[in-house]
């Protein structure tokens, strides 16, 4: 779900800056290969350091999705 959503957002004419946080290292590498303009971080999205690296304080929008959504 998250990958498809990121792809759809990237395809928008005025695509926003997208940062994906993926816990699984292999999945993060896979997502990074597929997405052309997004930043992909490997880590726990509940970790304050990861959220800091994602610069969440300047985000205009935050979406949380799981593989079961």
CSV table of C-alpha atoms in Angstrom, one decimal:
chain,number,residue,atom,x,y,z
A,1,UNK,CA,0.0,0.0,0.0
A,2,UNK,CA,2.7,2.5,1.0
A,3,UNK,CA,4.8,1.8,-2.1
A,4,UNK,CA,1.8,2.3,-4.4
A,5,UNK,CA,0.8,5.5,-2.6
A,6,UNK,CA,4.4,6.8,-2.9
A,7,UNK,CA,4.4,6.0,-6.6
A,8,UNK,CA,1.1,7.8,-7.2
A,9,UNK,CA,2.4,10.8,-5.3
A,10,UNK,CA,5.6,10.9,-7.3
A,11,UNK,CA,3.5,10.8,-10.5
A,12,UNK,CA,1.6,13.9,-9.6
A,13,UNK,CA,2.5,17.0,-11.7
A,14,UNK,CA,3.6,19.0,-8.6
A,15,UNK,CA,4.8,16.0,-6.6
A,16,UNK,CA,5.6,16.8,-3.0
A,17,UNK,CA,8.9,15.7,-1.4
A,18,UNK,CA,8.3,12.1,-0.2
A,19,UNK,CA,10.2,10.3,2.5
A,20,UNK,CA,9.4,6.7,3.1
A,21,UNK,CA,10.4,5.0,6.4
A,22,UNK,CA,10.7,1.2,6.1
A,23,UNK,CA,11.7,-1.0,8.9
A,24,UNK,CA,12.9,-4.0,6.8
A,25,UNK,CA,16.3,-3.4,5.2
A,26,UNK,CA,15.7,-5.5,2.2
A,27,UNK,CA,12.3,-4.0,1.6
A,28,UNK,CA,13.8,-0.5,2.0
A,29,UNK,CA,16.4,-1.2,-0.7
A,30,UNK,CA,13.7,-2.6,-3.0
A,31,UNK,CA,11.5,0.5,-2.5
A,32,UNK,CA,14.5,2.8,-3.1
A,33,UNK,CA,15.1,1.1,-6.4
A,34,UNK,CA,11.6,1.6,-7.6
A,35,UNK,CA,11.0,5.2,-6.5
A,36,UNK,CA,12.7,7.8,-8.5
A,37,UNK,CA,12.5,10.9,-6.5
A,38,UNK,CA,11.7,9.8,-2.9
A,39,UNK,CA,14.0,9.5,0.1
A,40,UNK,CA,13.8,6.0,1.6
A,41,UNK,CA,15.1,5.5,5.1
A,42,UNK,CA,15.5,2.2,6.9
A,43,UNK,CA,14.3,2.3,10.5
A,44,UNK,CA,11.4,2.3,12.9
A,45,UNK,CA,9.0,5.1,12.2
A,46,UNK,CA,8.4,5.3,16.0
A,47,UNK,CA,12.0,6.1,16.7
A,48,UNK,CA,12.6,9.8,17.4
A,49,UNK,CA,16.1,9.7,15.6
A,50,UNK,CA,14.5,8.2,12.5
A,51,UNK,CA,11.8,10.8,12.5
A,52,UNK,CA,14.4,13.5,13.0
A,53,UNK,CA,16.4,12.1,10.0
A,54,UNK,CA,13.1,12.2,8.0
A,55,UNK,CA,12.7,15.9,9.0
A,56,UNK,CA,9.2,15.2,10.2
A,57,UNK,CA,9.0,18.6,11.9
A,58,UNK,CA,8.9,20.3,8.5
A,59,UNK,CA,6.5,17.8,6.9
A,60,UNK,CA,3.3,19.2,5.4
A,61,UNK,CA,1.6,15.8,5.7
A,62,UNK,CA,2.3,12.5,7.4
A,63,UNK,CA,0.8,9.2,6.2
A,64,UNK,CA,1.1,6.0,8.1
A,65,UNK,CA,0.4,2.8,6.3
A,66,UNK,CA,0.9,-0.9,7.0
A,67,UNK,CA,1.2,-3.9,4.7
A,68,UNK,CA,-2.3,-4.8,5.9
A,69,UNK,CA,-4.0,-1.6,4.9
